[in-house]
Short mmCIF file of C-alpha atoms in Angstrom, two decimals:
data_model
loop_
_atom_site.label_atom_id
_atom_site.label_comp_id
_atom_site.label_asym_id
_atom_site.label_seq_id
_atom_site.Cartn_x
_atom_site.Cartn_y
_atom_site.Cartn_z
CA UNK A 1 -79.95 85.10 68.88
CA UNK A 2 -77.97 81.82 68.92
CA UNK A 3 -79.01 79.29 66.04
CA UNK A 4 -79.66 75.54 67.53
CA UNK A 5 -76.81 73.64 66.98
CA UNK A 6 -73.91 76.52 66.23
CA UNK A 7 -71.23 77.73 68.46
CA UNK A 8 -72.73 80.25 71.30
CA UNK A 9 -69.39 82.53 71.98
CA UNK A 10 -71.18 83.15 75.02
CA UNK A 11 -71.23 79.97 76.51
CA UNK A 12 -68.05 78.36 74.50
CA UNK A 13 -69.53 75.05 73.88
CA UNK A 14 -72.11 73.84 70.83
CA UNK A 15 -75.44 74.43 71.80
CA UNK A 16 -78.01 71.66 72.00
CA UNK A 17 -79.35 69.91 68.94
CA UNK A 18 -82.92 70.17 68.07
CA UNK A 19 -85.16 67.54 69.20
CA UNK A 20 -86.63 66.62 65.45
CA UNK A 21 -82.60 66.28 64.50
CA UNK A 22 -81.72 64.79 67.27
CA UNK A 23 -85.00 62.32 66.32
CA UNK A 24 -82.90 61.65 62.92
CA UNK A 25 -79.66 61.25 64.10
CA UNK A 26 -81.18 58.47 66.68
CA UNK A 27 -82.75 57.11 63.73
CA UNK A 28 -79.41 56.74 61.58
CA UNK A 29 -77.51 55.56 64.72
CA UNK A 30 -79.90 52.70 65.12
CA UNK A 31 -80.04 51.54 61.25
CA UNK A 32 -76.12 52.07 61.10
CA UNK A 33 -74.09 48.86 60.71
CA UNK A 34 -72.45 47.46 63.45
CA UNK A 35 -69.49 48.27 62.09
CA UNK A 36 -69.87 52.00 61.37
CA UNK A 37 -71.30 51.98 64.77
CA UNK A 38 -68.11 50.98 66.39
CA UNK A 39 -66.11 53.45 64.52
CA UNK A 40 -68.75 55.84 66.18
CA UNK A 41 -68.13 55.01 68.99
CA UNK A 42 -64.60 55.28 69.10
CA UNK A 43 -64.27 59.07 67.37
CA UNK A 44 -66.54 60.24 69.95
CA UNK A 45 -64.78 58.82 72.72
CA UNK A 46 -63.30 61.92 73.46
CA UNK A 47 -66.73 64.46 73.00
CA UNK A 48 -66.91 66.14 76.43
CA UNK A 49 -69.92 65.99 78.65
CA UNK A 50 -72.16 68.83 76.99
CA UNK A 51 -72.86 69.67 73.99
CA UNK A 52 -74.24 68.81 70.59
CA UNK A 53 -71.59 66.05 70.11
CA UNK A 54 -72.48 64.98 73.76
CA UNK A 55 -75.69 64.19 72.69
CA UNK A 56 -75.02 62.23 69.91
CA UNK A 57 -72.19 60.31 71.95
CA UNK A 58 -75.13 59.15 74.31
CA UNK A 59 -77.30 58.06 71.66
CA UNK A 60 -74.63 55.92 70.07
CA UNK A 61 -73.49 53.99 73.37
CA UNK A 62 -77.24 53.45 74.61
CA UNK A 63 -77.46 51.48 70.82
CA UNK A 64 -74.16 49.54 71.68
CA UNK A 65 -75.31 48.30 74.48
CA UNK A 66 -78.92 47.74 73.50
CA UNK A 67 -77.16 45.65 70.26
CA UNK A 68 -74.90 43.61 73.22
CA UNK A 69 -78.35 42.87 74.63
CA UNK A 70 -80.07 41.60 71.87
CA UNK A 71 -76.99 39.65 70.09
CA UNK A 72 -76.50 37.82 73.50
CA UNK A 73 -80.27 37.26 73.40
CA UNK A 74 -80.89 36.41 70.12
CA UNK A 75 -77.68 34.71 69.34
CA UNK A 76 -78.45 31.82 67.55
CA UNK A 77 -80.03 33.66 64.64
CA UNK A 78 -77.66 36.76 64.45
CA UNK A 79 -75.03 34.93 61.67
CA UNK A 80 -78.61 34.06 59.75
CA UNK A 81 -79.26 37.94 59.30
CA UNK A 82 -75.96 38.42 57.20
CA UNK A 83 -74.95 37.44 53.94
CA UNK A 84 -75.39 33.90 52.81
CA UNK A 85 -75.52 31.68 50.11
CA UNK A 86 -78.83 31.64 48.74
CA UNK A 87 -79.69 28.48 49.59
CA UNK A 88 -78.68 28.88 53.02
CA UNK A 89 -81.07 29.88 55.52
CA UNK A 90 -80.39 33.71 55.60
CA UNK A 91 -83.00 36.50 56.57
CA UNK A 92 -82.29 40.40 55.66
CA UNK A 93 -80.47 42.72 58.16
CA UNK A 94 -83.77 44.56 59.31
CA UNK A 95 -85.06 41.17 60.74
CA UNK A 96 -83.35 41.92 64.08
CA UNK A 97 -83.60 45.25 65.29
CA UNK A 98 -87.53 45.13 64.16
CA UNK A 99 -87.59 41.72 65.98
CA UNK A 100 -85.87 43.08 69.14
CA UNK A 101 -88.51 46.30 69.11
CA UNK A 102 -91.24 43.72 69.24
CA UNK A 103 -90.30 41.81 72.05
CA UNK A 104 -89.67 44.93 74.04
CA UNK A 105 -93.25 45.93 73.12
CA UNK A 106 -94.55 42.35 74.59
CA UNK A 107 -91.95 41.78 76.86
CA UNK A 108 -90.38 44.94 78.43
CA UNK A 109 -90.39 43.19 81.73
CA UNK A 110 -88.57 40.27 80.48
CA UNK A 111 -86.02 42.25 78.17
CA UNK A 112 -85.47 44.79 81.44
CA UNK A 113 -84.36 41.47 83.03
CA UNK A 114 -82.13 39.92 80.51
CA UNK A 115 -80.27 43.08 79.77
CA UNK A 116 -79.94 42.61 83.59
CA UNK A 117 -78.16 39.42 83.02
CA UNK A 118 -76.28 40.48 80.14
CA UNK A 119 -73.34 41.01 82.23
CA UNK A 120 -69.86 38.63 82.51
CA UNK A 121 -70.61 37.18 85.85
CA UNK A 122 -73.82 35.53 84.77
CA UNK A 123 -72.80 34.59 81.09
CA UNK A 124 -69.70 32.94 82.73
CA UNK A 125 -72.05 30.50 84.02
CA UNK A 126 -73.52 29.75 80.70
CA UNK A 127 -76.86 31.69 78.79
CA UNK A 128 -79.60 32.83 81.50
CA UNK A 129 -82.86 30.76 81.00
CA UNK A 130 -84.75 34.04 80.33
CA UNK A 131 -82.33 34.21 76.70
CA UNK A 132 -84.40 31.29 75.48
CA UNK A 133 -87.79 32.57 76.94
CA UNK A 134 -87.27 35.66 75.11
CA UNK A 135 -86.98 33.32 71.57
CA UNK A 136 -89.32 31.35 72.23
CA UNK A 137 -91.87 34.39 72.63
CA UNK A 138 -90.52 36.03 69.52
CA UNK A 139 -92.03 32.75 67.95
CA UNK A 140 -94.66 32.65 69.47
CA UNK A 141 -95.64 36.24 68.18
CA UNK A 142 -94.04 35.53 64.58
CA UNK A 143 -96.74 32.48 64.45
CA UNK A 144 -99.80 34.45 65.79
CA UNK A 145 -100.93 36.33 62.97
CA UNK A 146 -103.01 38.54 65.38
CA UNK A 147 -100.13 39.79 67.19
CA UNK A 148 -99.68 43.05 65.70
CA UNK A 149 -95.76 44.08 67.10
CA UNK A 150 -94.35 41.34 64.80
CA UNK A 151 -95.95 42.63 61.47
CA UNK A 152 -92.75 44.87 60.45
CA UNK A 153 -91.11 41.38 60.71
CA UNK A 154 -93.28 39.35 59.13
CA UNK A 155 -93.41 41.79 56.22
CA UNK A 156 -89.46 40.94 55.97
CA UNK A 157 -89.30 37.03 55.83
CA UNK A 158 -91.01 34.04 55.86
CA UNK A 159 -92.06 34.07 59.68
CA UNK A 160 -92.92 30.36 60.08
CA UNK A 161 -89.22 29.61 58.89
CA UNK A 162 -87.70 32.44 62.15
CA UNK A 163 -90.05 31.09 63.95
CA UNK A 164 -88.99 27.28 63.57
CA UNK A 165 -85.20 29.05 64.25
CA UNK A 166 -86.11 30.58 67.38
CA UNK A 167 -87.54 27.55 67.96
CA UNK A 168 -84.48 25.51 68.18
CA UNK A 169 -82.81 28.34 69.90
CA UNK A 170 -82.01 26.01 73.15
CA UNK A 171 -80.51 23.49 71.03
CA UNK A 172 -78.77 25.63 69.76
CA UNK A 173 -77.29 27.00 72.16
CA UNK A 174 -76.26 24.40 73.60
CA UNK A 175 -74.50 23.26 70.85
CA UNK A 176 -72.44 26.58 70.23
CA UNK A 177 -69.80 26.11 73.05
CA UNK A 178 -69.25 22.17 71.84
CA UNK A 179 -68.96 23.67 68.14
CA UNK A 180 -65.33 24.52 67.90
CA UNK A 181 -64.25 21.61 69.60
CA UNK A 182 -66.73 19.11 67.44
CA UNK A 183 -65.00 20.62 63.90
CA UNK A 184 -61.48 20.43 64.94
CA UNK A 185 -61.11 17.10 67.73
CA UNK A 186 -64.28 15.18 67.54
CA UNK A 187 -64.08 11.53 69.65
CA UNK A 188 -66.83 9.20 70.70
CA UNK A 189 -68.72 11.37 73.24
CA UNK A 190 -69.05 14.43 71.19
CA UNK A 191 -69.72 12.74 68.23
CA UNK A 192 -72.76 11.36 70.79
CA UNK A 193 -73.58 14.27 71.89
CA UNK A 194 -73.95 16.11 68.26
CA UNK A 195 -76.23 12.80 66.98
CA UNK A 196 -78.32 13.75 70.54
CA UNK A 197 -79.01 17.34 69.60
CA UNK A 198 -79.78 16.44 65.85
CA UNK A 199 -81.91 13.79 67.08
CA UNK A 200 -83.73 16.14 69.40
CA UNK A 201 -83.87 18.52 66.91
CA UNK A 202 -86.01 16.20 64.97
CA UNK A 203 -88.45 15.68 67.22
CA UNK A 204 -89.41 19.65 66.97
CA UNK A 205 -89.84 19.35 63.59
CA UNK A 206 -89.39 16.89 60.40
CA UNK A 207 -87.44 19.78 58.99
CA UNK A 208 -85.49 21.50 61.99
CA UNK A 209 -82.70 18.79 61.85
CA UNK A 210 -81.07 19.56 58.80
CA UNK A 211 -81.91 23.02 59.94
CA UNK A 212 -80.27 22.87 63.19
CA UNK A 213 -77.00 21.93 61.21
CA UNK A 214 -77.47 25.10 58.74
CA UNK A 215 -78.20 27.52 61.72
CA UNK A 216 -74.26 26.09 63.22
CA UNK A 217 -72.96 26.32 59.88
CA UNK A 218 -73.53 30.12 59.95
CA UNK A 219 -71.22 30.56 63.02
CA UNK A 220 -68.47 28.44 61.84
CA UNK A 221 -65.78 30.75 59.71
CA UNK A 222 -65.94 28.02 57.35
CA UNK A 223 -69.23 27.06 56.72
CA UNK A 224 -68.50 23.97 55.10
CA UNK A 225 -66.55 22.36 57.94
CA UNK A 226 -70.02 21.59 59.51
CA UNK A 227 -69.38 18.36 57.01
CA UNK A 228 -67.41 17.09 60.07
CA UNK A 229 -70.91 17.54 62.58
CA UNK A 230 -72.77 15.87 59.67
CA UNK A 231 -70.24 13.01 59.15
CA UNK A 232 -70.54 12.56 63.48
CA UNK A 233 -74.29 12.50 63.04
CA UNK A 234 -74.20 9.77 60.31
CA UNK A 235 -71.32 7.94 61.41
CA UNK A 236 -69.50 8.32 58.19
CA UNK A 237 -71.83 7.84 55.77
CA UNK A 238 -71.38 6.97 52.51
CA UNK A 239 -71.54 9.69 49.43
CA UNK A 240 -74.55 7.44 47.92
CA UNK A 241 -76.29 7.32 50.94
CA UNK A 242 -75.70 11.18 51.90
CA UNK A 243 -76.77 12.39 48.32
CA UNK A 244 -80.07 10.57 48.69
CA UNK A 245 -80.58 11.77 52.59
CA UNK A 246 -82.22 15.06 54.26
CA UNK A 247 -78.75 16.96 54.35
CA UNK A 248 -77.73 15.93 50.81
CA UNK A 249 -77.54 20.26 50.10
CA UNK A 250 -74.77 20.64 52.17
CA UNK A 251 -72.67 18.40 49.95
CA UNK A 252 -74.00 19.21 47.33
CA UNK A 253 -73.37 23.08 48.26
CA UNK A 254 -70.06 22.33 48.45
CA UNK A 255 -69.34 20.76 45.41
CA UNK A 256 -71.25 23.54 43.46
CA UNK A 257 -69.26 25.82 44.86
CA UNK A 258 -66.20 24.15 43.80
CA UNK A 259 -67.40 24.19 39.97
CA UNK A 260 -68.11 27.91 40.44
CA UNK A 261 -64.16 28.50 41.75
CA UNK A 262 -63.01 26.32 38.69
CA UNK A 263 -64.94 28.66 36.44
CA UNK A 264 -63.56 31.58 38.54
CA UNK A 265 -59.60 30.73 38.00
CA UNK A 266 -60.31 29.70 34.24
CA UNK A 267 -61.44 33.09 33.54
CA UNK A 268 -60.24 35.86 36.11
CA UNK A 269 -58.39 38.91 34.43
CA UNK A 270 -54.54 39.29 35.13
CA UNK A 271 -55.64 43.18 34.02
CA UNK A 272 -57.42 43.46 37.56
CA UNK A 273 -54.18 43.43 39.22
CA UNK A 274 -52.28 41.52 42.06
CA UNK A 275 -55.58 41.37 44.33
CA UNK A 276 -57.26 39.47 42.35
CA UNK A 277 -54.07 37.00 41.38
CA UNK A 278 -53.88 36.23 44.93
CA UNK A 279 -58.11 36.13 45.54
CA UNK A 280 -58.02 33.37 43.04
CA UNK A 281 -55.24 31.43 44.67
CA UNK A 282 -56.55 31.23 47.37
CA UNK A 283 -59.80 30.69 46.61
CA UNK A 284 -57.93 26.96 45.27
CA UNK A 285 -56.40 26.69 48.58
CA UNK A 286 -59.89 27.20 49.73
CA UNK A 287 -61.36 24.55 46.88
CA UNK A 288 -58.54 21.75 47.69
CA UNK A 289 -59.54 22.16 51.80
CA UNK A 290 -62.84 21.47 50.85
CA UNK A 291 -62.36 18.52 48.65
CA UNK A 292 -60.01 17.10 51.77
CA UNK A 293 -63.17 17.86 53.89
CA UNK A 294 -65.44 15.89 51.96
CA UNK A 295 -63.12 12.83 51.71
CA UNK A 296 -62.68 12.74 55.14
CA UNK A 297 -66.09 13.46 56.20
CA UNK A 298 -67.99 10.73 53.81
CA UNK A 299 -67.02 7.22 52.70
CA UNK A 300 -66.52 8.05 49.15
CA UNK A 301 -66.87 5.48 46.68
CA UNK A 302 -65.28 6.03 42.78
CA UNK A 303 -68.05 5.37 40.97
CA UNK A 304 -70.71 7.32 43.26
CA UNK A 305 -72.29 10.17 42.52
CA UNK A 306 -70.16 12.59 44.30
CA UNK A 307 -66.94 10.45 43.61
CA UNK A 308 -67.50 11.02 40.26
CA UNK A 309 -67.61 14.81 40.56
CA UNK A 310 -64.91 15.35 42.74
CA UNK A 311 -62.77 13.04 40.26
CA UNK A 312 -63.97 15.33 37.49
CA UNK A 313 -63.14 18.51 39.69
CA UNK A 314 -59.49 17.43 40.81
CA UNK A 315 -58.71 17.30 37.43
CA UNK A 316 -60.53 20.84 35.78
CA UNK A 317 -59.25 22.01 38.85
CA UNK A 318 -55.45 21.07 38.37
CA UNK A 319 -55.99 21.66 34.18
CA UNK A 320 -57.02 25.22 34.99
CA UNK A 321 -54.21 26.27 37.41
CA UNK A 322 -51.48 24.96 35.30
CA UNK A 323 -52.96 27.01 32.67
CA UNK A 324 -52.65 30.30 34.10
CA UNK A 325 -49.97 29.32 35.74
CA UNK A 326 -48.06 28.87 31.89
CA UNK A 327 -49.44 32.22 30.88
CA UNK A 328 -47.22 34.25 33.45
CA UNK A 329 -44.07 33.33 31.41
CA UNK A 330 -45.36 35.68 28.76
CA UNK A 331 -47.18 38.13 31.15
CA UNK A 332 -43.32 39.24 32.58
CA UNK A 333 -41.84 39.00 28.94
CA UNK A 334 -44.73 42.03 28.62
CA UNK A 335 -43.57 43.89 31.27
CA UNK A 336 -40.09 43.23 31.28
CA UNK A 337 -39.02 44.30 27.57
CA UNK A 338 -36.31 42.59 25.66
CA UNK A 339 -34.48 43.71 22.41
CA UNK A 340 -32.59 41.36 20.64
CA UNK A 341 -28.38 40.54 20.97
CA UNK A 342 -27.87 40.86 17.12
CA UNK A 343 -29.59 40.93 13.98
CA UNK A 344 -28.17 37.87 13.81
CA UNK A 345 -30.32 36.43 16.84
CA UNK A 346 -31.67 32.88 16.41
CA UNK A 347 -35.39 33.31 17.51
CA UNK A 348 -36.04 32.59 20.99
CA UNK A 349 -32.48 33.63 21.51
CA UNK A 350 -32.25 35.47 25.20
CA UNK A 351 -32.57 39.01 24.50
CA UNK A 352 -30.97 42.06 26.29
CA UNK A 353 -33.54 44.29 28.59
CA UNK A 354 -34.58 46.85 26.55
CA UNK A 355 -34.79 50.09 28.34
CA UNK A 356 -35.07 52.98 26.35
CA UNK A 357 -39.27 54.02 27.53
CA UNK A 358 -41.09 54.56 30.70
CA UNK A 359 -42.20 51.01 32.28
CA UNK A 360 -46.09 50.10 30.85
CA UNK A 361 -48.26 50.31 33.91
CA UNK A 362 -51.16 48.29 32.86
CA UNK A 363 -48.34 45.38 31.68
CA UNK A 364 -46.65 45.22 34.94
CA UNK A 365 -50.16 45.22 36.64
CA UNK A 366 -50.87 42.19 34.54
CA UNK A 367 -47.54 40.76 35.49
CA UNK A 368 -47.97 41.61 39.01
CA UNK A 369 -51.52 39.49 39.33
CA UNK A 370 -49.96 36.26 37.24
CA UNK A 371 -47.00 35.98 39.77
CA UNK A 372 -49.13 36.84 42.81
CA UNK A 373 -51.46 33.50 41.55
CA UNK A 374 -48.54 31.55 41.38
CA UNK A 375 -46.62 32.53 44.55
CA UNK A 376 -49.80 32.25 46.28
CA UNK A 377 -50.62 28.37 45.27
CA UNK A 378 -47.26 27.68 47.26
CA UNK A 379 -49.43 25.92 50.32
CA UNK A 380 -52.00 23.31 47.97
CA UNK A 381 -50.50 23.06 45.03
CA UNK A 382 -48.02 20.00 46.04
CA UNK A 383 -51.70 18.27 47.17
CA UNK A 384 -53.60 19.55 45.15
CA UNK A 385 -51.75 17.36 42.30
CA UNK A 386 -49.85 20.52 40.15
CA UNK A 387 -47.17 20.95 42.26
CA UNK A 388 -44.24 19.81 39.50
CA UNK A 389 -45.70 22.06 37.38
CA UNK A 390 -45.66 24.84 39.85
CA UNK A 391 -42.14 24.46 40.43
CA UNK A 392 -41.20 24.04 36.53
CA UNK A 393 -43.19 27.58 35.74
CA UNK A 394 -41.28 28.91 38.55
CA UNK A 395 -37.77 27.59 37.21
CA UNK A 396 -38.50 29.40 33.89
CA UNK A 397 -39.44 32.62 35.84
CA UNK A 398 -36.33 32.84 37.67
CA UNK A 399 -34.12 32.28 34.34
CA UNK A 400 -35.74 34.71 33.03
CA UNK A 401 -35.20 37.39 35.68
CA UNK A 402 -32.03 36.17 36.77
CA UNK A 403 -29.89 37.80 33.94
CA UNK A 404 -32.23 40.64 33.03
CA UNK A 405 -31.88 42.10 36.55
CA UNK A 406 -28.20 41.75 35.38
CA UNK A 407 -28.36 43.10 32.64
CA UNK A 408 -30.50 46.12 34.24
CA UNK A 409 -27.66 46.44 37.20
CA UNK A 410 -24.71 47.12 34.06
CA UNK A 411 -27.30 49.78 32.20
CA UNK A 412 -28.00 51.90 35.99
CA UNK A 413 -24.08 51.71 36.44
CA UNK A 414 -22.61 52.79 33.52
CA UNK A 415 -25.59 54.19 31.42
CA UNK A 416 -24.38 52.11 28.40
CA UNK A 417 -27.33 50.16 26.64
CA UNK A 418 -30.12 52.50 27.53
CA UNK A 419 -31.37 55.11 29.88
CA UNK A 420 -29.80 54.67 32.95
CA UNK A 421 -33.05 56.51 34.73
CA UNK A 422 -35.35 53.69 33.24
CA UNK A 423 -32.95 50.91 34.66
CA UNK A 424 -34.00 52.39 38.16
CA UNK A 425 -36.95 51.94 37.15
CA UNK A 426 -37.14 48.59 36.00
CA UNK A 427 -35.17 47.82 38.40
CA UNK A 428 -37.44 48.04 41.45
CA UNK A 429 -40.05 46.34 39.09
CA UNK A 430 -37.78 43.33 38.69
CA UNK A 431 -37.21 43.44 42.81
CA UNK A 432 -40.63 43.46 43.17
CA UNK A 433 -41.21 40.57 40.94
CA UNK A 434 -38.47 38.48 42.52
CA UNK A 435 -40.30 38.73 45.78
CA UNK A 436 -43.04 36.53 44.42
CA UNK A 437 -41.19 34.09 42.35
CA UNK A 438 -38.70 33.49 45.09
CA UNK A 439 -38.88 35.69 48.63
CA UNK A 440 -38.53 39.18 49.99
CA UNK A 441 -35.03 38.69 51.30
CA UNK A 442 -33.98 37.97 47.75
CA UNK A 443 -35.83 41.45 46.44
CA UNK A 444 -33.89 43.39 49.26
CA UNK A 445 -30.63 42.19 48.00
CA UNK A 446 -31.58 43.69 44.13
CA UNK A 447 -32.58 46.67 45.93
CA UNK A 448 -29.77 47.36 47.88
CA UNK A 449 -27.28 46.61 44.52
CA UNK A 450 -29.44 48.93 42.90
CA UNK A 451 -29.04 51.50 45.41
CA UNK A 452 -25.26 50.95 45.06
CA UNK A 453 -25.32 51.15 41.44
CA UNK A 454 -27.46 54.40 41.68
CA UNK A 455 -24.82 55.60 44.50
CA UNK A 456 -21.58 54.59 42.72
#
């Protein structure tokens, strides 16, 4: 007797899965990430045509294309059922497969017939009228509290809010093809055409303008350039005006997150390591784009409310960068040992690389993140205002590692001064910091004189 699911010598292929496993595995495959789904997808690729793996092959590309189906369908909200800020509009994953498995239930007919559609001839010529037919039953059902097939959503989120979002689905829509080109080249007409879809927009609802402009923010990389739609809706407002208006919380968002980055760089561990030296860098980069944003999105007066901040944020911004920046001076004098010349030594004297134990791991992991924080503020900090003190801190670095890789380079050739297997050592460390204090090319050349020195 063959067991369901193991190898039948018989037949030389797996035999068929059971249909109460194959009921699970359908059931994984559908809550699975899109990402996991893909990968899926891809190791299967090569499962032949029968089979146990054949089976589950078939179950995973009928959910990649029903997902293609209902992300074209239900496009505007898909970036709202990610992570978010929380005071962005944001509903939980669930919300669209169980939303999709409603309208199926209400609307096979009209699902059959956009996943009909769903194909590149007809979404060359822009999103098939049934798309927005499809949303605009989903809210209907959301808002009827006696259509049972949306209860599993309901149950998830606050179903007057999706249902306001499918709502504006055509808008939005509409807008999404405009979007790159009204964050990066906005002129007259587009900035006309964004003020018409906020304006219809408004007319839906009291609420579903500043909505609308949330909803586009989610399919922007960066979120906060929709400050550039809002600034072409307002024509430039000014910062009191836009903190006292319907769409104050996107400013507002922004500049909130900037205090949260300044508290992130004033107190970030160099003991994490180089990942999180260069996270914090460039979450600065990240801060000083957004403070450039701002100024060029809104009139901003010194003495208004959000001219005021960002004053006060430029400058705990630049205060706190300098001040990690100092501490990576000591952070390589940590992992890069010294022992004094002489007993005779005046203090602070240069030293002589002191190489006599193993290299400390968790020091030159601390080292590693301090350098990585300040090779990585290379492209703001000039505009960001600390760009003097960049290059001072990085002046100071390179006299110190100058002679010590020196000094290393005599020890590894003639094994006087120390332990000419721990100058190989060091050595490579010291390469390795060079790269971020100056460039790789410069870390090649220490690593090919060490190889010579190892060689010779």
């Amino acid at each position: 007797m063959t067991l369901v699911g193991s190898l039948d010598p018989a037949r030389g292929i797996m035999a068929a899965i059971a249909a109460h496993k194959l009921q699970i595995i359908q059931t994984l495959v559908e809550t699975a990430p899109d990402a996991a789904l893909r990968s899926l997808e891809l190791a299967l690729s090569s499962a032949g045509s029968q089979g146990a793996l054949a089976s589950v092959r078939d179950l995973v590309e009928d959910e990649t294309a029903n997902r293609f189906v209902r992300n074209n369908v239900l496009a505007p909200i898909v970036p709202l059922c990610a992570r978010r800020v929380s005071s962005q509009v944001s509903f939980p994953a669930p919300v669209l497969p169980r939303l999709w498995r409603a309208l199926k239930s209400v609307a096979a007919a009209r699902v059959e017939e956009a996943a009909a559609r769903c194909n590149p001839w007809d979404l060359e010529q822009g999103s098939p009228e049934v798309f927005d037919e499809l949303c605009k039953l989903a809210a209907a059902g959301l808002r009827d509290p006696e259509n049972a097939a949306f209860d599993s959503v309901r149950s998830l989120c606050d179903p007057e809010q999706l249902a306001l979002c499918l709502q504006l689905s055509t808008l939005t829509r509409g807008c999404l093809p405009k979007l790159a080109e009204w964050v990066s080249r906005m002129s007259d007409e587009r900035a006309a055409a964004a003020r018409l879809a906020y304006r219809d927009a408004c007319r839906i609802s009291e609420d579903a303008g500043p909505l609308l402009l949330d909803i586009l923010s989610a399919h922007l990389p960066d979120d906060w350039r929709i400050m550039r739609v809002i600034s072409a809706v307002m024509d430039r407002p000014t910062d009191r005006y836009l903190a006292s208006s319907e769409v104050s919380q996107f400013g507002e968002r922004i500049l909130t997150e900037i205090d949260e980055t300044i508290a992130l760089i004033e107190s970030f561990s160099f003991a994490d390591g180089e990942k999180v030296g260069r996270q914090a860098a460039q979450a600065a980069q990240k801060v000083q784009l957004q403070m450039v944003e701002i100024q060029q999105s809104v009139d901003i007066a010194k003495d208004g409310p959000w001219g005021k901040r960002l004053a006060r944020q430029k400058q705990a911004m630049a205060k706190a960068c300098e001040l990690r920046m100092d501490q990576a001076e000591k952070e390589l004098d940590k992992a890069l040992p010294t022992r004094p010349i002489s007993m005779l030594a005046k203090k602070g004297a240069r030293g002589v690389a002191k190489l006599l134990e193993e290299p400390d791991e968790a020091m030159i992991r601390r080292a590693q993140s301090a350098l990585a924080f300040v090779a990585e503020l290379r492209a703001c900090a000039d505009k960001a205002g600390y760009g003097s003190s960049r290059t001072k801190v990085l002046e100071k670095l390179n006299a110190r590692l100058d002679p010590y890789i020196e000094d290393v380079l005599h020890v590894a050739r003639t094994g006087e001064g120390g332990d000419s297997a721990v100058a190989v050592k060091y050595l490579d460390i010291a390469a390795s910091f060079i790269a971020y204090t100056r460039d790789d090319k410069t870390a090649e050349i220490v690593r090919r004189r060490a190889a010579a020195a190892i060689a010779a």
